[in-house]
PDB file of C-alpha atoms in Angstrom:
ATOM      1  CA  MET A   1       5.490 -33.749  23.378  1.00 55.00           C
ATOM      2  CA  ASP A   2       3.867 -32.163  26.422  1.00 62.00           C
ATOM      3  CA  VAL A   3       0.237 -32.015  27.496  1.00 60.00           C
ATOM      4  CA  LEU A   4      -0.392 -28.835  29.455  1.00 57.00           C
ATOM      5  CA  GLU A   5      -3.256 -27.850  31.695  1.00 64.00           C
ATOM      6  CA  GLY A   6      -4.887 -24.447  31.507  1.00 60.00           C
ATOM      7  CA  PHE A   7      -6.377 -22.122  28.925  1.00 67.00           C
ATOM      8  CA  PRO A   8      -4.606 -22.563  25.557  1.00 67.00           C
ATOM      9  CA  ALA A   9      -3.809 -18.939  24.637  1.00 71.00           C
ATOM     10  CA  PRO A  10      -2.186 -17.964  27.973  1.00 74.00           C
ATOM     11  CA  GLU A  11      -0.198 -21.223  27.902  1.00 75.00           C
ATOM     12  CA  ILE A  12       1.033 -20.374  24.384  1.00 75.00           C
ATOM     13  CA  GLY A  13       1.987 -16.919  25.654  1.00 79.00           C
ATOM     14  CA  ARG A  14       3.936 -18.424  28.531  1.00 81.00           C
ATOM     15  CA  LEU A  15       5.757 -20.931  26.313  1.00 78.00           C
ATOM     16  CA  SER A  16       6.591 -18.201  23.811  1.00 82.00           C
ATOM     17  CA  MET A  17       8.808 -16.431  26.367  1.00 87.00           C
ATOM     18  CA  ARG A  18      11.529 -19.023  25.761  1.00 87.00           C
ATOM     19  CA  ALA A  19      10.723 -20.066  22.177  1.00 88.00           C
ATOM     20  CA  ARG A  20      12.222 -18.751  18.933  1.00 90.00           C
ATOM     21  CA  MET A  21       8.932 -19.250  17.115  1.00 90.00           C
ATOM     22  CA  ILE A  22       5.443 -20.699  17.683  1.00 87.00           C
ATOM     23  CA  VAL A  23       3.707 -22.625  14.860  1.00 88.00           C
ATOM     24  CA  LEU A  24      -0.097 -22.922  14.810  1.00 87.00           C
ATOM     25  CA  GLY A  25      -2.426 -24.636  12.373  1.00 84.00           C
ATOM     26  CA  SER A  26      -5.480 -22.819  11.049  1.00 73.00           C
ATOM     27  CA  ARG A  27      -8.846 -24.148   9.920  1.00 62.00           C
ATOM     28  CA  HIS A  28      -9.535 -20.879   8.058  1.00 57.00           C
ATOM     29  CA  LEU A  29     -12.601 -20.176  10.167  1.00 55.00           C
ATOM     30  CA  SER A  30     -14.530 -16.989   9.545  1.00 52.00           C
ATOM     31  CA  ARG A  31     -14.024 -14.245  12.140  1.00 52.00           C
ATOM     32  CA  THR A  32     -17.377 -15.039  13.754  1.00 50.00           C
ATOM     33  CA  SER A  33     -16.710 -18.798  13.831  1.00 48.00           C
ATOM     34  CA  GLU A  34     -13.267 -18.195  15.242  1.00 45.00           C
ATOM     35  CA  PHE A  35     -14.653 -15.968  18.000  1.00 46.00           C
ATOM     36  CA  LEU A  36     -17.260 -18.595  18.936  1.00 38.00           C
ATOM     37  CA  SER A  37     -14.878 -21.561  18.730  1.00 43.00           C
ATOM     38  CA  ALA A  38     -13.456 -22.296  22.173  1.00 45.00           C
ATOM     39  CA  GLY A  39     -10.573 -24.272  20.673  1.00 49.00           C
ATOM     40  CA  SER A  40      -9.383 -21.659  18.219  1.00 64.00           C
ATOM     41  CA  LEU A  41      -5.899 -20.406  19.001  1.00 75.00           C
ATOM     42  CA  VAL A  42      -4.973 -18.445  15.872  1.00 79.00           C
ATOM     43  CA  VAL A  43      -5.938 -14.907  16.918  1.00 81.00           C
ATOM     44  CA  PRO A  44      -5.375 -15.105  20.702  1.00 80.00           C
ATOM     45  CA  GLY A  45      -2.202 -17.161  20.249  1.00 80.00           C
ATOM     46  CA  SER A  46      -0.792 -14.650  17.768  1.00 83.00           C
ATOM     47  CA  ALA A  47      -1.800 -11.733  19.980  1.00 83.00           C
ATOM     48  CA  GLN A  48      -0.324 -13.043  23.229  1.00 80.00           C
ATOM     49  CA  SER A  49       2.913 -14.584  21.987  1.00 85.00           C
ATOM     50  CA  GLN A  50       6.208 -12.940  22.920  1.00 88.00           C
ATOM     51  CA  CYS A  51       7.945 -14.451  19.877  1.00 91.00           C
ATOM     52  CA  PRO A  52       7.019 -14.657  16.173  1.00 93.00           C
ATOM     53  CA  VAL A  53       4.030 -16.859  15.349  1.00 93.00           C
ATOM     54  CA  VAL A  54       3.591 -18.826  12.123  1.00 93.00           C
ATOM     55  CA  VAL A  55       0.004 -19.672  11.189  1.00 92.00           C
ATOM     56  CA  VAL A  56      -0.243 -22.439   8.588  1.00 91.00           C
ATOM     57  CA  GLY A  57      -3.613 -22.954   6.940  1.00 79.00           C
ATOM     58  CA  ASP A  58      -2.957 -24.618   3.576  1.00 73.00           C
ATOM     59  CA  ALA A  59      -0.379 -27.079   2.309  1.00 67.00           C
ATOM     60  CA  GLU A  60       2.605 -25.441   0.619  1.00 66.00           C
ATOM     61  CA  HIS A  61       1.764 -24.668  -2.998  1.00 64.00           C
ATOM     62  CA  VAL A  62       4.776 -22.720  -4.214  1.00 65.00           C
ATOM     63  CA  THR A  63       4.739 -22.718  -8.011  1.00 67.00           C
ATOM     64  CA  GLN A  64       7.018 -19.797  -8.836  1.00 75.00           C
ATOM     65  CA  GLN A  65      10.773 -20.114  -9.105  1.00 84.00           C
ATOM     66  CA  PRO A  66      12.909 -18.868  -7.557  1.00 91.00           C
ATOM     67  CA  PRO A  67      10.997 -19.158  -4.261  1.00 94.00           C
ATOM     68  CA  TYR A  68      10.239 -15.953  -2.412  1.00 96.00           C
ATOM     69  CA  LEU A  69       8.794 -14.478   0.781  1.00 96.00           C
ATOM     70  CA  VAL A  70       6.778 -11.279   1.125  1.00 97.00           C
ATOM     71  CA  VAL A  71       7.158  -8.787   3.968  1.00 97.00           C
ATOM     72  CA  GLY A  72       4.641  -6.000   4.560  1.00 96.00           C
ATOM     73  CA  ILE A  73       6.217  -2.608   5.342  1.00 96.00           C
ATOM     74  CA  ASP A  74       4.349   0.459   6.614  1.00 93.00           C
ATOM     75  CA  GLY A  75       7.166   2.325   8.352  1.00 91.00           C
ATOM     76  CA  SER A  76       6.136   1.246  11.867  1.00 90.00           C
ATOM     77  CA  GLU A  77       8.558  -0.299  14.368  1.00 91.00           C
ATOM     78  CA  SER A  78       6.516  -3.475  14.094  1.00 90.00           C
ATOM     79  CA  SER A  79       7.086  -3.726  10.338  1.00 92.00           C
ATOM     80  CA  LYS A  80      10.814  -3.082  10.818  1.00 93.00           C
ATOM     81  CA  ALA A  81      10.917  -6.084  13.163  1.00 94.00           C
ATOM     82  CA  ALA A  82       9.075  -8.072  10.477  1.00 96.00           C
ATOM     83  CA  LEU A  83      11.709  -7.073   7.902  1.00 96.00           C
ATOM     84  CA  VAL A  84      14.541  -8.360  10.110  1.00 95.00           C
ATOM     85  CA  LEU A  85      12.845 -11.739  10.568  1.00 96.00           C
ATOM     86  CA  ALA A  86      11.862 -11.948   6.880  1.00 97.00           C
ATOM     87  CA  LEU A  87      15.499 -11.425   5.844  1.00 96.00           C
ATOM     88  CA  GLU A  88      16.633 -14.164   8.249  1.00 95.00           C
ATOM     89  CA  GLU A  89      13.995 -16.561   6.893  1.00 95.00           C
ATOM     90  CA  ALA A  90      14.801 -15.751   3.268  1.00 96.00           C
ATOM     91  CA  ASP A  91      18.483 -16.360   3.966  1.00 95.00           C
ATOM     92  CA  LEU A  92      17.762 -19.709   5.657  1.00 94.00           C
ATOM     93  CA  ARG A  93      15.485 -20.828   2.807  1.00 93.00           C
ATOM     94  CA  ARG A  94      17.671 -19.449  -0.012  1.00 94.00           C
ATOM     95  CA  ALA A  95      14.692 -17.438  -1.180  1.00 95.00           C
ATOM     96  CA  ARG A  96      14.171 -13.933  -2.531  1.00 96.00           C
ATOM     97  CA  LEU A  97      12.379 -11.319  -0.461  1.00 96.00           C
ATOM     98  CA  ARG A  98       9.738  -8.903  -1.765  1.00 97.00           C
ATOM     99  CA  ALA A  99       9.260  -5.912   0.533  1.00 97.00           C
ATOM    100  CA  VAL A 100       5.760  -4.599  -0.196  1.00 97.00           C
ATOM    101  CA  SER A 101       4.106  -1.402   0.951  1.00 96.00           C
ATOM    102  CA  VAL A 102       0.445  -0.764   0.160  1.00 95.00           C
ATOM    103  CA  TRP A 103      -1.000   2.702  -0.287  1.00 90.00           C
ATOM    104  CA  ALA A 104      -4.741   2.839   0.293  1.00 85.00           C
ATOM    105  CA  ALA A 105      -6.173   5.963  -1.318  1.00 77.00           C
ATOM    106  CA  PRO A 106      -8.293   7.933   1.173  1.00 76.00           C
ATOM    107  CA  LEU A 107     -11.950   8.584   0.361  1.00 69.00           C
ATOM    108  CA  PHE A 108     -11.246  12.281  -0.008  1.00 67.00           C
ATOM    109  CA  LEU A 109      -7.845  12.882  -1.530  1.00 62.00           C
ATOM    110  CA  HIS A 110      -6.674  16.324  -0.389  1.00 60.00           C
ATOM    111  CA  HIS A 111      -3.298  16.190  -2.063  1.00 66.00           C
ATOM    112  CA  ASP A 112      -1.623  14.938  -5.199  1.00 78.00           C
ATOM    113  CA  GLU A 113      -1.823  11.128  -5.524  1.00 81.00           C
ATOM    114  CA  GLU A 114       1.582  10.908  -7.202  1.00 83.00           C
ATOM    115  CA  ALA A 115       3.149  12.883  -4.341  1.00 85.00           C
ATOM    116  CA  ALA A 116       1.558  10.478  -1.835  1.00 85.00           C
ATOM    117  CA  LEU A 117       2.882   7.468  -3.756  1.00 88.00           C
ATOM    118  CA  GLN A 118       6.315   9.082  -3.923  1.00 92.00           C
ATOM    119  CA  GLY A 119       6.249   9.488  -0.138  1.00 91.00           C
ATOM    120  CA  GLN A 120       5.315   5.828   0.222  1.00 92.00           C
ATOM    121  CA  ARG A 121       8.187   4.784  -2.057  1.00 93.00           C
ATOM    122  CA  ARG A 122      10.602   6.946  -0.046  1.00 95.00           C
ATOM    123  CA  MET A 123       9.439   5.377   3.235  1.00 95.00           C
ATOM    124  CA  LEU A 124       9.877   1.869   1.805  1.00 94.00           C
ATOM    125  CA  SER A 125      13.311   2.680   0.427  1.00 93.00           C
ATOM    126  CA  GLU A 126      14.461   4.215   3.732  1.00 93.00           C
ATOM    127  CA  THR A 127      13.118   1.280   5.761  1.00 93.00           C
ATOM    128  CA  THR A 128      14.910  -1.317   3.627  1.00 92.00           C
ATOM    129  CA  ALA A 129      18.121   0.703   3.124  1.00 90.00           C
ATOM    130  CA  GLY A 130      21.250  -1.047   4.336  1.00 84.00           C
ATOM    131  CA  TRP A 131      19.625  -4.384   5.078  1.00 83.00           C
ATOM    132  CA  SER A 132      21.011  -6.054   1.959  1.00 75.00           C
ATOM    133  CA  GLN A 133      24.459  -5.775   3.558  1.00 80.00           C
ATOM    134  CA  GLU A 134      23.225  -7.783   6.559  1.00 83.00           C
ATOM    135  CA  CYS A 135      22.118 -10.673   4.331  1.00 87.00           C
ATOM    136  CA  PRO A 136      24.115 -10.270   1.095  1.00 89.00           C
ATOM    137  CA  ASP A 137      22.879 -13.567  -0.365  1.00 92.00           C
ATOM    138  CA  VAL A 138      19.224 -12.460  -0.250  1.00 95.00           C
ATOM    139  CA  VAL A 139      17.856 -10.712  -3.333  1.00 95.00           C
ATOM    140  CA  LEU A 140      15.680  -7.941  -1.853  1.00 95.00           C
ATOM    141  CA  THR A 141      13.208  -6.059  -4.023  1.00 94.00           C
ATOM    142  CA  HIS A 142      10.661  -3.464  -2.983  1.00 91.00           C
ATOM    143  CA  GLU A 143       7.429  -2.251  -4.508  1.00 95.00           C
ATOM    144  CA  VAL A 144       4.499  -0.018  -3.646  1.00 95.00           C
ATOM    145  CA  LEU A 145       1.045  -1.355  -4.497  1.00 95.00           C
ATOM    146  CA  THR A 146      -2.224   0.566  -4.470  1.00 92.00           C
ATOM    147  CA  GLY A 147      -5.403  -0.849  -2.958  1.00 92.00           C
ATOM    148  CA  HIS A 148      -6.603  -2.553   0.204  1.00 93.00           C
ATOM    149  CA  PRO A 149      -3.606  -3.726   2.274  1.00 93.00           C
ATOM    150  CA  VAL A 150      -5.012  -7.177   3.066  1.00 94.00           C
ATOM    151  CA  GLU A 151      -6.011  -7.939  -0.528  1.00 95.00           C
ATOM    152  CA  GLU A 152      -2.782  -6.584  -2.027  1.00 95.00           C
ATOM    153  CA  LEU A 153      -0.493  -8.387   0.428  1.00 96.00           C
ATOM    154  CA  ALA A 154      -2.432 -11.641   0.058  1.00 95.00           C
ATOM    155  CA  GLY A 155      -2.231 -11.311  -3.725  1.00 95.00           C
ATOM    156  CA  ALA A 156       1.504 -10.567  -3.651  1.00 95.00           C
ATOM    157  CA  ALA A 157       2.016 -13.655  -1.479  1.00 94.00           C
ATOM    158  CA  GLU A 158      -0.229 -15.964  -3.531  1.00 91.00           C
ATOM    159  CA  HIS A 159       2.713 -18.241  -4.418  1.00 92.00           C
ATOM    160  CA  ALA A 160       5.078 -17.237  -1.617  1.00 94.00           C
ATOM    161  CA  LEU A 161       6.696 -19.423   1.004  1.00 94.00           C
ATOM    162  CA  ALA A 162       5.207 -17.062   3.617  1.00 95.00           C
ATOM    163  CA  VAL A 163       4.043 -13.503   4.216  1.00 96.00           C
ATOM    164  CA  VAL A 164       5.647 -11.724   7.172  1.00 97.00           C
ATOM    165  CA  VAL A 165       4.000  -8.785   8.942  1.00 96.00           C
ATOM    166  CA  GLY A 166       4.410  -6.847  12.150  1.00 93.00           C
ATOM    167  CA  ARG A 167       1.869  -7.630  14.822  1.00 87.00           C
ATOM    168  CA  ARG A 168       0.469  -4.108  14.849  1.00 74.00           C
ATOM    169  CA  GLY A 169       1.118  -1.484  12.186  1.00 52.00           C
ATOM    170  CA  LYS A 170       0.397   2.210  11.947  1.00 54.00           C
ATOM    171  CA  GLY A 171      -3.313   1.601  11.483  1.00 47.00           C
ATOM    172  CA  GLY A 172      -3.776  -0.074  14.871  1.00 44.00           C
ATOM    173  CA  TYR A 173      -5.379   1.470  17.936  1.00 37.00           C
ATOM    174  CA  THR A 174      -3.710   1.735  21.316  1.00 36.00           C
ATOM    175  CA  GLY A 175      -4.480  -1.420  23.279  1.00 38.00           C
ATOM    176  CA  MET A 176      -5.004  -3.605  20.214  1.00 42.00           C
ATOM    177  CA  ARG A 177      -2.632  -6.540  20.160  1.00 55.00           C
ATOM    178  CA  LEU A 178      -3.231  -7.436  16.510  1.00 66.00           C
ATOM    179  CA  GLY A 179      -3.652  -4.921  13.725  1.00 73.00           C
ATOM    180  CA  SER A 180      -6.499  -5.157  11.216  1.00 83.00           C
ATOM    181  CA  VAL A 181      -4.129  -6.172   8.400  1.00 88.00           C
ATOM    182  CA  VAL A 182      -2.872  -9.130  10.459  1.00 89.00           C
ATOM    183  CA  HIS A 183      -6.461 -10.149  11.253  1.00 85.00           C
ATOM    184  CA  GLY A 184      -7.340  -9.980   7.564  1.00 88.00           C
ATOM    185  CA  LEU A 185      -4.300 -11.937   6.386  1.00 91.00           C
ATOM    186  CA  LEU A 186      -4.910 -14.707   8.916  1.00 87.00           C
ATOM    187  CA  HIS A 187      -8.257 -15.299   7.199  1.00 84.00           C
ATOM    188  CA  ARG A 188      -7.356 -14.415   3.601  1.00 87.00           C
ATOM    189  CA  ALA A 189      -3.788 -15.564   2.835  1.00 89.00           C
ATOM    190  CA  HIS A 190      -3.204 -19.069   1.479  1.00 87.00           C
ATOM    191  CA  CYS A 191       0.455 -19.209   2.433  1.00 92.00           C
ATOM    192  CA  PRO A 192       1.746 -19.276   6.030  1.00 94.00           C
ATOM    193  CA  VAL A 193       1.398 -15.936   7.839  1.00 95.00           C
ATOM    194  CA  ILE A 194       4.217 -14.974  10.204  1.00 95.00           C
ATOM    195  CA  THR A 195       3.408 -12.242  12.723  1.00 94.00           C
ATOM    196  CA  VAL A 196       6.296 -10.536  14.481  1.00 94.00           C
ATOM    197  CA  PRO A 197       6.123  -8.587  17.761  1.00 90.00           C
ATOM    198  CA  VAL A 198       8.427  -5.652  18.392  1.00 82.00           C
ATOM    199  CA  ARG A 199      11.254  -6.994  20.545  1.00 69.00           C
TER     200      ARG A 199
END
């Protein structure tokens, strides 16, 4: 055990350059409380780490068998990196893996909803294609859900060992280190949240 001097988040970022994974505890603060709390590391630690970060807020409460993990897929490079790590974790834990993509209907739908869902299914299928051969012992399923990404992913992972997401998906803005879905899951999910940077 080491005691380090300096600001916590930059120190976590520095340590992450030679770590496989960083694990942080969460007090499930609200966004405002987290921003005002000088000791909170969840958001800045996740944003600045060079390796995957696991944020653990609640004690494990897996009630469904067989155990499973959830990985969020949106077609971005970040979510592809999340898929790779999720497969490795599922293999290590002898768990199933649910690859989930969430389609949020726009306020003004200018095209056929079924066609949009079909496109989402195609993207998910293409992203996960071939990965079962890399980890043949992992049962990999994929599904497209409709709704708000944070709520749907948190619901899908209600009894999961963990939910794995890329640090910044397609909805992020240039310069943002954490996407809005990651922010939401860090506050909403009851299972550990693993954020994965693009390597």
